[in-house]
Short mmCIF file of C-alpha atoms in Angstrom, two decimals:
data_model
loop_
_atom_site.label_atom_id
_atom_site.label_comp_id
_atom_site.label_asym_id
_atom_site.label_seq_id
_atom_site.Cartn_x
_atom_site.Cartn_y
_atom_site.Cartn_z
CA MET E 1 -5.25 -8.42 20.86
CA GLU E 2 -6.99 -9.19 17.58
CA LYS E 3 -7.92 -12.85 17.18
CA LEU E 4 -6.41 -15.00 14.44
CA LYS E 5 -9.79 -16.54 13.70
CA PRO E 6 -11.47 -16.65 10.27
CA LYS E 7 -14.64 -14.59 10.04
CA LEU E 8 -16.43 -17.62 8.58
CA PHE E 9 -16.27 -19.40 11.93
CA SER E 10 -17.74 -16.37 13.70
CA VAL E 11 -20.63 -15.60 11.34
CA MET E 12 -21.83 -19.22 11.13
CA LYS E 13 -23.03 -19.04 14.73
CA THR E 14 -25.97 -16.88 13.67
CA TYR E 15 -26.27 -17.97 10.02
CA THR E 16 -29.79 -18.27 8.55
CA LYS E 17 -31.40 -19.83 5.48
CA GLN E 18 -32.44 -16.39 4.27
CA GLN E 19 -28.84 -15.17 4.34
CA PHE E 20 -27.68 -18.34 2.58
CA VAL E 21 -30.00 -17.57 -0.35
CA LYS E 22 -28.71 -14.00 -0.53
CA ASP E 23 -25.09 -15.20 -0.39
CA VAL E 24 -25.65 -17.72 -3.20
CA ILE E 25 -27.27 -15.08 -5.44
CA ALA E 26 -24.49 -12.58 -4.70
CA GLY E 27 -21.81 -15.23 -5.32
CA ILE E 28 -23.24 -16.15 -8.73
CA ILE E 29 -23.51 -12.50 -9.81
CA VAL E 30 -19.94 -11.76 -8.68
CA ALA E 31 -18.70 -14.83 -10.59
CA ILE E 32 -20.32 -13.50 -13.78
CA ILE E 33 -18.58 -10.15 -13.17
CA ALA E 34 -15.28 -11.87 -12.37
CA LEU E 35 -15.24 -14.04 -15.51
CA PRO E 36 -14.29 -11.45 -18.18
CA LEU E 37 -12.15 -9.52 -15.69
CA SER E 38 -10.16 -12.61 -14.72
CA ILE E 39 -9.52 -13.47 -18.36
CA ALA E 40 -8.56 -9.89 -19.23
CA LEU E 41 -6.23 -9.51 -16.25
CA ALA E 42 -4.57 -12.85 -16.99
CA LEU E 43 -3.85 -11.77 -20.56
CA ALA E 44 -2.53 -8.41 -19.31
CA SER E 45 -0.25 -10.38 -16.99
CA GLY E 46 1.27 -12.31 -19.87
CA VAL E 47 -0.28 -15.68 -19.01
CA GLY E 48 -3.07 -17.76 -20.51
CA PRO E 49 -6.75 -16.86 -19.95
CA GLU E 50 -7.40 -19.97 -17.83
CA GLN E 51 -4.72 -18.82 -15.33
CA GLY E 52 -6.97 -15.92 -14.40
CA ILE E 53 -9.91 -18.26 -13.77
CA TYR E 54 -7.69 -20.63 -11.74
CA THR E 55 -6.65 -17.69 -9.57
CA ALA E 56 -10.22 -16.57 -8.95
CA ILE E 57 -11.26 -20.16 -8.11
CA VAL E 58 -8.43 -21.28 -5.82
CA ALA E 59 -7.42 -17.99 -4.20
CA GLY E 60 -11.01 -16.76 -4.14
CA PHE E 61 -12.21 -19.83 -2.23
CA LEU E 62 -9.28 -20.03 0.21
CA ILE E 63 -9.26 -16.31 1.04
CA SER E 64 -13.01 -16.33 1.68
CA PHE E 65 -12.73 -19.46 3.83
CA PHE E 66 -9.80 -18.26 5.95
CA GLY E 67 -10.26 -14.49 5.62
CA GLY E 68 -10.71 -11.85 8.27
CA SER E 69 -13.46 -10.05 6.35
CA ARG E 70 -17.10 -11.02 6.04
CA VAL E 71 -17.47 -9.96 2.41
CA GLN E 72 -14.03 -9.80 0.76
CA ILE E 73 -13.90 -11.19 -2.79
CA ALA E 74 -10.41 -12.09 -3.96
CA GLY E 75 -8.89 -12.87 -7.31
CA PRO E 76 -6.51 -11.45 -9.90
CA THR E 77 -6.35 -7.66 -9.85
CA ALA E 78 -4.93 -4.96 -12.09
CA ALA E 79 -2.33 -3.97 -9.50
CA PHE E 80 -0.33 -7.14 -10.21
CA ALA E 81 -0.58 -7.11 -14.00
CA THR E 82 2.65 -5.27 -14.79
CA ILE E 83 4.63 -7.07 -12.07
CA VAL E 84 3.46 -10.50 -13.20
CA ALA E 85 4.05 -9.69 -16.87
CA GLY E 86 7.62 -8.67 -16.10
CA ILE E 87 8.33 -11.81 -14.08
CA VAL E 88 6.83 -14.11 -16.70
CA ALA E 89 8.77 -12.40 -19.50
CA GLU E 90 12.11 -12.71 -17.70
CA LYS E 91 11.79 -15.81 -15.51
CA LYS E 92 8.92 -17.75 -17.08
CA MET E 93 5.99 -19.33 -15.26
CA GLU E 94 8.28 -21.27 -12.90
CA GLY E 95 9.73 -18.01 -11.60
CA LEU E 96 6.25 -16.57 -11.07
CA ILE E 97 5.09 -19.67 -9.17
CA LEU E 98 8.09 -19.45 -6.84
CA ALA E 99 7.69 -15.69 -6.30
CA THR E 100 3.98 -16.09 -5.54
CA ILE E 101 4.60 -18.95 -3.07
CA LEU E 102 7.28 -16.88 -1.30
CA ALA E 103 4.95 -13.87 -1.24
CA GLY E 104 2.23 -16.04 0.30
CA LEU E 105 4.59 -17.26 3.01
CA ILE E 106 5.67 -13.67 3.73
CA LEU E 107 2.01 -12.66 4.11
CA ILE E 108 1.34 -15.55 6.50
CA VAL E 109 4.32 -14.54 8.64
CA MET E 110 3.16 -10.90 8.60
CA GLY E 111 -0.24 -11.97 9.87
CA ILE E 112 1.16 -14.26 12.58
CA LEU E 113 3.47 -11.46 13.76
CA ARG E 114 0.44 -9.13 13.96
CA LEU E 115 1.82 -6.71 11.36
CA GLY E 116 -1.59 -5.94 9.87
CA ASN E 117 -1.69 -2.48 11.41
CA LEU E 118 1.76 -1.54 10.08
CA ILE E 119 0.38 -1.18 6.57
CA LYS E 120 -1.14 2.14 7.64
CA TYR E 121 2.38 3.57 7.81
CA ILE E 122 2.63 3.41 4.00
CA PRO E 123 1.95 7.08 3.06
CA TYR E 124 -1.21 7.82 1.10
CA THR E 125 0.86 9.71 -1.47
CA ILE E 126 2.80 6.53 -2.29
CA THR E 127 -0.28 4.30 -2.68
CA THR E 128 -1.99 6.97 -4.80
CA GLY E 129 1.14 7.46 -6.91
CA PHE E 130 1.83 3.83 -7.71
CA THR E 131 -1.87 3.03 -8.22
CA ALA E 132 -2.13 5.79 -10.82
CA GLY E 133 1.16 4.59 -12.33
CA ILE E 134 -0.11 1.02 -12.60
CA ALA E 135 -3.27 2.28 -14.31
CA VAL E 136 -1.17 4.11 -16.91
CA THR E 137 1.04 1.06 -17.52
CA ILE E 138 -2.05 -1.14 -18.03
CA ALA E 139 -3.52 1.35 -20.51
CA ILE E 140 -0.25 1.60 -22.45
CA GLY E 141 0.03 -2.19 -22.52
CA GLN E 142 -3.41 -2.50 -24.17
CA LEU E 143 -2.85 0.01 -26.97
CA LYS E 144 -1.45 -2.70 -29.26
CA ASP E 145 -4.53 -4.93 -29.07
CA PHE E 146 -7.00 -2.04 -29.07
CA MET E 147 -5.46 -0.63 -32.26
CA GLY E 148 -4.78 -4.05 -33.81
CA LEU E 149 -1.11 -3.21 -34.36
CA THR E 150 1.33 -5.72 -35.84
CA TYR E 151 4.90 -5.94 -34.55
CA PRO E 152 7.79 -7.62 -36.44
CA ASP E 153 9.19 -10.81 -34.91
CA GLY E 154 11.83 -10.09 -32.28
CA THR E 155 10.26 -6.84 -31.06
CA VAL E 156 10.92 -6.59 -27.30
CA THR E 157 7.97 -5.17 -25.35
CA ILE E 158 8.54 -6.14 -21.73
CA GLU E 159 8.91 -2.74 -20.04
CA THR E 160 6.22 -0.08 -20.28
CA MET E 161 8.46 2.34 -22.14
CA GLU E 162 9.33 -0.40 -24.63
CA LYS E 163 5.61 -0.97 -25.24
CA LEU E 164 5.00 2.74 -25.75
CA GLU E 165 7.96 3.02 -28.10
CA ALA E 166 6.68 0.06 -30.16
CA VAL E 167 3.18 1.59 -30.38
CA ILE E 168 4.62 4.84 -31.72
CA LYS E 169 7.04 3.08 -34.07
CA PHE E 170 4.48 0.71 -35.60
CA CYS E 171 1.36 2.90 -35.45
CA THR E 172 1.18 2.73 -39.25
CA THR E 173 0.08 -0.93 -38.95
CA ILE E 174 -3.19 0.08 -37.29
CA ASN E 175 -6.20 -2.17 -37.98
CA PHE E 176 -9.26 0.07 -38.19
CA GLN E 177 -11.64 -2.88 -37.86
CA ALA E 178 -10.03 -3.66 -34.50
CA VAL E 179 -10.41 -0.03 -33.45
CA ILE E 180 -14.11 -0.09 -34.34
CA VAL E 181 -14.68 -3.24 -32.24
CA GLY E 182 -12.71 -1.71 -29.38
CA LEU E 183 -14.61 1.59 -29.50
CA VAL E 184 -18.01 -0.14 -29.57
CA CYS E 185 -17.06 -2.32 -26.58
CA LEU E 186 -15.67 0.70 -24.72
CA ALA E 187 -18.88 2.64 -25.36
CA ILE E 188 -20.91 -0.27 -23.97
CA LEU E 189 -18.72 -0.41 -20.86
CA ILE E 190 -19.22 3.32 -20.28
CA VAL E 191 -22.95 3.60 -21.07
CA PHE E 192 -24.47 0.26 -20.03
CA PRO E 193 -24.13 0.75 -16.23
CA TYR E 194 -26.46 3.75 -16.58
CA ILE E 195 -29.03 1.50 -18.30
CA ASN E 196 -28.82 -1.61 -16.11
CA GLN E 197 -26.67 -2.10 -13.04
CA LYS E 198 -27.68 -5.72 -12.46
CA ILE E 199 -26.00 -7.11 -15.59
CA PRO E 200 -22.23 -6.54 -15.88
CA GLY E 201 -21.37 -4.24 -18.75
CA SER E 202 -18.25 -6.29 -19.45
CA LEU E 203 -20.39 -9.37 -20.19
CA ILE E 204 -22.51 -7.41 -22.69
CA ALA E 205 -19.35 -5.97 -24.28
CA VAL E 206 -17.91 -9.47 -24.70
CA ILE E 207 -21.11 -10.79 -26.34
CA VAL E 208 -21.40 -7.79 -28.69
CA GLY E 209 -17.70 -8.02 -29.58
CA ILE E 210 -18.01 -11.71 -30.46
CA LEU E 211 -21.14 -11.08 -32.57
CA MET E 212 -19.51 -8.19 -34.45
CA VAL E 213 -16.42 -10.22 -35.40
CA LYS E 214 -18.38 -13.36 -36.36
CA LEU E 215 -21.40 -11.90 -38.13
CA LEU E 216 -19.56 -9.10 -39.92
CA HIS E 217 -16.55 -11.31 -40.72
CA MET E 218 -14.15 -8.72 -39.33
CA ASN E 219 -10.41 -9.30 -39.53
CA VAL E 220 -9.73 -8.97 -35.80
CA ASN E 221 -7.57 -11.14 -33.55
CA THR E 222 -9.42 -13.16 -30.91
CA ILE E 223 -8.11 -14.90 -27.81
CA GLY E 224 -8.20 -18.20 -29.71
CA ASP E 225 -5.91 -16.75 -32.40
CA LEU E 226 -3.20 -15.98 -29.85
CA TYR E 227 -3.68 -18.46 -27.00
CA THR E 228 -4.57 -22.11 -26.49
CA ILE E 229 -7.77 -22.35 -24.47
CA SER E 230 -8.18 -25.05 -21.84
CA ASN E 231 -11.23 -25.95 -19.79
CA LYS E 232 -9.35 -28.40 -17.60
CA LEU E 233 -9.58 -28.03 -13.85
CA PRO E 234 -6.49 -26.62 -12.10
CA ARG E 235 -3.89 -29.25 -11.23
CA PHE E 236 -1.20 -29.26 -8.55
CA TYR E 237 2.26 -28.31 -9.81
CA LEU E 238 5.40 -27.42 -7.86
CA PRO E 239 8.47 -26.61 -9.98
CA ALA E 240 11.96 -27.61 -8.90
CA PHE E 241 13.97 -24.76 -7.42
CA THR E 242 17.22 -24.08 -5.55
CA LEU E 243 18.27 -21.69 -2.78
CA LYS E 244 19.76 -19.50 -5.48
CA ASP E 245 16.36 -19.33 -7.19
CA ILE E 246 14.74 -18.31 -3.90
CA GLY E 247 17.27 -15.52 -3.42
CA ALA E 248 16.70 -14.27 -6.95
CA MET E 249 12.90 -14.17 -6.54
CA LEU E 250 12.76 -12.63 -3.05
CA PRO E 251 12.63 -8.97 -4.22
CA ASP E 252 9.66 -9.75 -6.46
CA ALA E 253 8.07 -11.80 -3.68
CA PHE E 254 8.30 -8.91 -1.22
CA THR E 255 6.78 -6.54 -3.77
CA ILE E 256 3.86 -8.92 -4.38
CA ALA E 257 3.38 -9.44 -0.63
CA ILE E 258 3.40 -5.73 0.25
CA LEU E 259 1.09 -4.87 -2.63
CA ALA E 260 -1.29 -7.72 -1.74
CA ALA E 261 -1.35 -6.60 1.88
CA ILE E 262 -2.02 -2.96 1.02
CA GLU E 263 -4.74 -3.66 -1.56
CA SER E 264 -6.53 -6.35 0.44
CA LEU E 265 -6.61 -4.32 3.66
CA LEU E 266 -7.77 -1.21 1.78
CA SER E 267 -10.56 -3.31 0.28
CA CYS E 268 -11.47 -4.55 3.77
CA VAL E 269 -11.66 -0.97 5.08
CA VAL E 270 -13.95 0.05 2.20
CA ALA E 271 -16.13 -3.02 2.80
CA ASP E 272 -16.32 -2.29 6.55
CA SER E 273 -17.69 1.18 5.84
CA MET E 274 -20.36 -0.31 3.55
CA ILE E 275 -21.68 -2.94 5.97
CA ASN E 276 -20.77 -1.32 9.30
CA SER E 277 -18.47 -4.17 10.27
CA LYS E 278 -14.84 -4.58 11.38
CA HIS E 279 -12.38 -6.91 9.69
CA ARG E 280 -9.52 -8.81 11.32
CA SER E 281 -6.48 -7.43 9.52
CA ASN E 282 -3.97 -10.03 10.71
CA MET E 283 -6.25 -12.95 9.86
CA GLU E 284 -6.81 -11.36 6.46
CA LEU E 285 -3.05 -11.29 5.84
CA VAL E 286 -2.79 -14.97 6.77
CA ALA E 287 -5.67 -15.77 4.42
CA GLN E 288 -4.09 -13.77 1.61
CA GLY E 289 -0.91 -15.77 2.15
CA ILE E 290 -2.75 -19.11 2.07
CA GLY E 291 -4.68 -18.01 -1.02
CA ASN E 292 -1.56 -16.98 -2.92
CA VAL E 293 0.30 -20.18 -2.07
CA GLY E 294 -2.73 -22.19 -3.19
CA SER E 295 -3.11 -20.16 -6.37
CA ALA E 296 0.55 -20.66 -7.33
CA LEU E 297 0.45 -24.41 -6.66
CA PHE E 298 -2.59 -24.82 -8.89
CA GLY E 299 -1.47 -22.78 -11.89
CA GLY E 300 -2.75 -19.35 -10.86
CA ILE E 301 -1.15 -15.94 -10.48
CA PRO E 302 -0.94 -13.55 -7.49
CA ALA E 303 -4.29 -12.60 -5.97
CA THR E 304 -5.62 -10.07 -3.52
CA GLY E 305 -8.88 -8.52 -2.40
CA ALA E 306 -10.70 -6.85 -5.29
CA ILE E 307 -12.51 -3.68 -4.23
CA ALA E 308 -14.93 -3.59 -7.19
CA ARG E 309 -15.94 -7.26 -6.87
CA THR E 310 -16.23 -6.91 -3.08
CA ALA E 311 -18.53 -3.89 -3.52
CA ALA E 312 -20.63 -5.82 -6.05
CA ASN E 313 -20.94 -8.67 -3.55
CA ILE E 314 -22.20 -6.30 -0.87
CA LYS E 315 -24.65 -4.53 -3.19
CA ASN E 316 -26.18 -7.87 -4.19
CA GLY E 317 -26.79 -9.03 -0.62
CA GLY E 318 -23.61 -10.95 0.24
CA ARG E 319 -22.83 -10.65 3.94
CA THR E 320 -20.72 -13.69 4.81
CA PRO E 321 -17.71 -15.55 3.35
CA ILE E 322 -20.15 -18.09 1.89
CA ALA E 323 -20.76 -15.65 -0.99
CA GLY E 324 -17.07 -15.64 -1.88
CA MET E 325 -16.94 -19.42 -1.77
CA VAL E 326 -20.03 -19.68 -4.01
CA HIS E 327 -18.35 -17.25 -6.42
CA ALA E 328 -15.38 -19.65 -6.68
CA ILE E 329 -17.55 -22.73 -7.14
CA THR E 330 -19.59 -20.98 -9.84
CA LEU E 331 -16.39 -20.17 -11.70
CA VAL E 332 -15.48 -23.87 -11.65
CA LEU E 333 -18.73 -24.65 -13.49
CA ILE E 334 -18.15 -21.79 -15.93
CA LEU E 335 -14.59 -23.00 -16.56
CA VAL E 336 -15.70 -26.50 -17.45
CA VAL E 337 -18.76 -25.55 -19.54
CA LEU E 338 -18.08 -22.15 -21.12
CA MET E 339 -14.30 -21.74 -21.23
CA PRO E 340 -13.90 -22.99 -24.84
CA TYR E 341 -16.11 -20.12 -25.97
CA ALA E 342 -13.59 -17.63 -24.52
CA ALA E 343 -11.54 -18.29 -27.68
CA LEU E 344 -14.11 -16.19 -29.56
CA ILE E 345 -13.56 -13.02 -27.52
CA PRO E 346 -11.89 -10.30 -29.64
CA MET E 347 -8.65 -8.85 -28.28
CA PRO E 348 -9.86 -5.23 -28.71
CA CYS E 349 -12.75 -6.13 -26.38
CA ILE E 350 -10.28 -7.35 -23.76
CA ALA E 351 -8.31 -4.13 -24.24
CA ALA E 352 -11.48 -2.05 -23.75
CA ILE E 353 -12.29 -3.90 -20.51
CA LEU E 354 -8.76 -3.21 -19.23
CA PHE E 355 -9.01 0.46 -20.24
CA MET E 356 -12.03 0.71 -17.95
CA VAL E 357 -10.21 -1.16 -15.19
CA ALA E 358 -7.30 1.27 -15.55
CA TYR E 359 -9.61 4.29 -15.46
CA ASN E 360 -11.49 3.05 -12.41
CA MET E 361 -8.30 2.33 -10.47
CA CYS E 362 -6.27 5.42 -11.45
CA GLY E 363 -7.92 7.72 -8.91
CA TRP E 364 -7.12 10.81 -10.98
CA ARG E 365 -9.39 13.02 -8.89
CA ALA E 366 -7.48 12.12 -5.72
CA PHE E 367 -4.21 12.60 -7.61
CA VAL E 368 -5.16 16.09 -8.82
CA ASN E 369 -6.54 17.06 -5.41
CA LEU E 370 -3.29 16.03 -3.72
CA CYS E 371 -1.30 18.11 -6.23
CA LYS E 372 -3.50 21.12 -5.47
CA SER E 373 -3.74 20.91 -1.70
CA SER E 374 -0.70 19.04 -0.35
CA PRO E 375 2.66 20.37 0.89
CA LYS E 376 5.44 20.39 -1.69
CA SER E 377 7.20 17.44 -0.05
CA ASP E 378 4.08 15.25 -0.42
CA ILE E 379 3.66 16.30 -4.06
CA ILE E 380 7.29 15.34 -4.72
CA VAL E 381 6.70 11.86 -3.26
CA LEU E 382 3.42 11.46 -5.20
CA VAL E 383 4.80 12.49 -8.59
CA THR E 384 8.11 10.64 -8.13
CA THR E 385 6.33 7.39 -7.26
CA PHE E 386 3.99 7.81 -10.23
CA ILE E 387 6.79 8.50 -12.74
CA LEU E 388 9.00 5.67 -11.46
CA THR E 389 6.10 3.21 -11.71
CA VAL E 390 5.51 4.12 -15.34
CA VAL E 391 9.10 4.60 -16.51
CA PHE E 392 10.81 1.85 -14.50
CA ASP E 393 8.81 -0.58 -12.33
CA LEU E 394 6.77 -0.87 -9.16
CA VAL E 395 9.68 -2.21 -7.08
CA ALA E 396 11.79 0.88 -7.75
CA ALA E 397 8.77 3.15 -7.24
CA ILE E 398 7.88 1.75 -3.80
CA GLU E 399 11.50 1.63 -2.61
CA VAL E 400 12.33 5.18 -3.71
CA GLY E 401 8.91 6.49 -2.65
CA ILE E 402 9.22 5.17 0.91
CA LEU E 403 12.84 6.34 1.19
CA LEU E 404 11.95 9.80 -0.13
CA ALA E 405 8.90 10.05 2.13
CA ALA E 406 11.01 9.08 5.15
CA ILE E 407 13.71 11.64 4.34
CA LEU E 408 11.20 14.44 3.77
CA PHE E 409 9.33 13.48 6.93
CA MET E 410 12.54 13.70 8.93
CA LYS E 411 13.23 17.07 7.33
CA ARG E 412 9.80 18.33 8.41
CA MET E 413 10.28 17.00 11.93
CA SER E 414 13.71 18.60 12.08
CA ASP E 415 12.20 21.92 10.99
CA VAL E 416 9.64 21.90 13.81
CA THR E 417 12.19 20.96 16.47
CA GLU E 418 13.41 24.16 18.12
CA VAL E 419 16.02 24.93 20.75
CA GLU E 420 15.54 28.54 21.83
CA GLY E 421 16.61 30.68 24.69
CA TRP E 422 13.84 31.97 26.91
CA LYS E 423 14.41 35.47 25.68
CA TYR E 424 12.34 34.51 22.63
CA ILE E 425 9.43 33.20 24.68
CA ASP E 426 7.41 36.01 26.23
CA ASP E 427 3.76 35.10 25.90
CA GLU E 428 1.61 36.65 28.64
CA ASP E 429 -1.16 34.13 27.87
CA ASP E 430 1.17 31.28 28.90
CA PRO E 431 1.07 30.81 32.71
CA ASP E 432 4.61 29.45 32.46
CA SER E 433 5.91 32.48 30.53
CA ILE E 434 9.24 34.08 31.49
CA SER E 435 7.44 37.36 32.15
CA LEU E 436 5.88 35.76 35.25
CA ARG E 437 9.18 34.43 36.64
CA GLU E 438 12.49 35.67 37.92
CA VAL E 439 15.49 33.92 36.40
CA PRO E 440 18.39 33.73 38.86
CA ALA E 441 21.65 35.51 38.05
CA HIS E 442 24.22 33.60 36.01
CA THR E 443 21.45 31.27 34.71
CA LEU E 444 20.21 30.68 31.17
CA VAL E 445 16.97 28.88 30.22
CA TYR E 446 16.52 27.12 26.88
CA GLU E 447 13.21 25.65 25.75
CA ILE E 448 13.37 22.57 23.47
CA SER E 449 10.26 21.93 21.39
CA GLY E 450 9.51 18.90 19.22
CA PRO E 451 10.99 15.41 18.97
CA MET E 452 14.74 15.12 19.53
CA PHE E 453 16.00 12.69 16.89
CA PHE E 454 19.03 12.34 14.65
CA ALA E 455 17.88 14.87 12.04
CA ALA E 456 17.55 17.56 14.71
CA ALA E 457 20.30 16.41 17.07
CA ASP E 458 22.80 19.05 15.91
CA LYS E 459 20.51 21.83 17.20
CA ILE E 460 21.29 20.75 20.76
CA LEU E 461 24.99 21.48 20.19
CA HIS E 462 24.14 25.01 19.04
CA ILE E 463 23.15 26.00 22.57
CA SER E 464 25.47 28.78 23.73
CA VAL E 465 26.08 30.38 27.11
CA ASN E 466 27.64 33.55 28.45
CA SER E 467 31.07 33.77 30.06
CA ASP E 468 29.51 34.18 33.53
CA THR E 469 26.89 31.43 33.20
CA ARG E 470 26.83 28.94 36.08
CA CYS E 471 23.56 27.07 35.39
CA LEU E 472 21.90 26.00 32.13
CA ILE E 473 18.26 24.95 32.37
CA LEU E 474 16.88 22.81 29.51
CA ARG E 475 13.13 22.92 29.55
CA MET E 476 11.77 19.77 27.82
CA ARG E 477 8.01 19.86 28.37
CA SER E 478 7.41 19.75 24.58
CA VAL E 479 9.86 16.93 23.86
CA SER E 480 7.79 13.79 23.34
CA ALA E 481 10.63 11.49 22.27
CA ILE E 482 14.41 11.27 21.99
CA ASP E 483 16.61 8.84 20.05
CA ALA E 484 20.19 7.61 20.49
CA THR E 485 21.74 10.30 18.28
CA ALA E 486 20.05 13.14 20.15
CA MET E 487 20.97 11.44 23.42
CA HIS E 488 24.61 11.41 22.32
CA SER E 489 24.41 15.12 21.48
CA LEU E 490 22.98 15.81 24.92
CA GLU E 491 25.86 13.90 26.52
CA GLN E 492 28.34 15.92 24.44
CA LEU E 493 26.68 19.14 25.63
CA TYR E 494 26.98 17.99 29.25
CA GLU E 495 30.66 17.08 28.86
CA LYS E 496 31.39 20.41 27.17
CA TYR E 497 29.91 22.52 29.96
CA GLU E 498 31.00 20.27 32.80
CA LYS E 499 34.57 21.25 31.95
CA ARG E 500 33.54 24.89 32.40
CA GLN E 501 31.81 24.02 35.68
CA ILE E 502 28.37 24.88 34.32
CA GLN E 503 25.60 22.76 35.79
CA ILE E 504 22.87 21.50 33.46
CA ILE E 505 19.38 21.21 34.96
CA LEU E 506 16.54 19.51 33.11
CA SER E 507 12.92 20.55 33.59
CA HIS E 508 9.77 18.52 32.87
CA VAL E 509 11.37 15.53 31.13
CA ASN E 510 8.61 13.33 29.70
CA GLU E 511 8.34 9.57 30.15
CA GLN E 512 10.06 8.32 26.97
CA PRO E 513 13.03 10.74 27.10
CA ARG E 514 13.49 9.99 30.83
CA ALA E 515 13.55 6.23 30.16
CA VAL E 516 16.18 6.69 27.42
CA MET E 517 18.28 8.89 29.69
CA GLU E 518 18.13 6.37 32.53
CA LYS E 519 19.12 3.52 30.23
CA ALA E 520 22.04 5.58 28.89
CA GLY E 521 23.22 6.38 32.45
CA PHE E 522 22.67 10.08 31.87
CA VAL E 523 20.41 10.51 34.91
CA LYS E 524 23.10 9.09 37.17
CA GLU E 525 25.78 11.13 35.43
CA ILE E 526 24.03 14.48 35.72
CA GLY E 527 22.45 13.67 39.09
CA ALA E 528 18.81 12.85 39.77
CA GLU E 529 18.54 16.03 41.86
CA ASN E 530 19.05 18.04 38.68
CA PHE E 531 15.93 16.55 37.08
CA CYS E 532 13.04 18.83 38.04
CA SER E 533 9.36 18.22 37.43
CA HIS E 534 8.49 21.89 36.82
CA ILE E 535 10.21 25.06 35.68
CA ASP E 536 9.69 26.70 39.10
CA GLU E 537 11.52 23.82 40.75
CA ALA E 538 14.32 24.10 38.17
CA LEU E 539 14.68 27.85 38.77
CA GLU E 540 14.83 27.26 42.52
CA ARG E 541 17.53 24.62 42.00
CA ALA E 542 19.53 27.05 39.83
CA LYS E 543 19.17 29.74 42.51
CA GLN E 544 20.69 27.37 45.06
CA LEU E 545 23.63 26.47 42.82
CA ALA E 546 24.31 29.97 41.46
#
């Protein structure tokens, strides 16, 4: 069983001075990358810019210290932006703090219960769908600042569709100076990585944006025009709450927890492939929980593993959790010394950075490829999850997506479950084919293929016999599993034919179905002598009875 032991404690046994230097350099570089991203994501989440830095500091340090990955870098991510913005708009910062604390506790419990591997049961179509949907919602949410639009007082822009409607309605208020700043910053973000990969393009875009607005005296909103900037260190704060408040925030908490678990473990998998390592998924969930509780208590927002920042850490030589901890400490110094200057950053520049974040996370190539190559049922789940994320919210998208995926999966499994008479099975290449055997008189053989579960249980009751049938053989070599509903249908079949004095014989019952039958008393009811290990034995038994 996987150990609940932080990776930090394991890697320190062989830690060297050379690796420490590499980790420090990587941590500083990642902090420089994280600075504009943390501010931009905080603003997209509807909170102040310092909240993003607080999250990267507190959650980043705690998740690196307790984490199950050697190189994971945690902080605010785009996946949470729309969720957090909705919570803050409706339930204020106190509601967000409570939801984040609850989400952290849920993650800790998930890790302790060893549920890290269960995340793999979330279908790829759902994660691709809601990730693309989140990217679209982020992009729509930044159109106002990128275009410099002005909304009348009282305009409600909480939901994505409300934001889009407002953009269309008030597009005549466009500020072309803001658009110019935004386009220049966006061009830098696109082109600069091809020129120099060591210096973050977002940092250059921020500097150029500030210089354009200041030197050219452009009429463009900056962060300082809209928000109060603070360079104070994060302070402990726990709002008062009741059991009713907890109940109200639980749905949001579960959404944050599931999303944090999915994104952080996906980031760990990507990191493992880059450094040829193996993370501890359950310890990572516990660390994510601790990090989110800590972030909420010190004024931050939800956090999770950030794939882009983790990759940057690896590329710059980071190989242990020390790099993530240095990244957090560096951000503390930046917060105290440079945070007041964040007031100068133009809002179109922030919008441009978030456009790039949205583009990088949307995974449009994977989305298009799934639409081209996947079965119709998977495409339905993908597109439905995507549309619900954009039109409604992530909670509805995940709930409906998982429900729809489960229903369609059961439909597929039902379609592959077959109950056929042996007259349809005449394959000379099969050593167990009917053509190589003599079926006794007054005997029918049915072959059941595929899992027997509630969606396919009715097929068992469709088995029919002739008026002179005395024995019915059910061949179950291809039945890997059976559930209670299918077991009930099998019992009904037995009762139906017992009244007609037709003996049911079962051939090659696998381990799981046999265990279910024994627990249900079916083995005793039908008689252990009528359970045969092979079709030849079953035919011989039928010959004796007929």
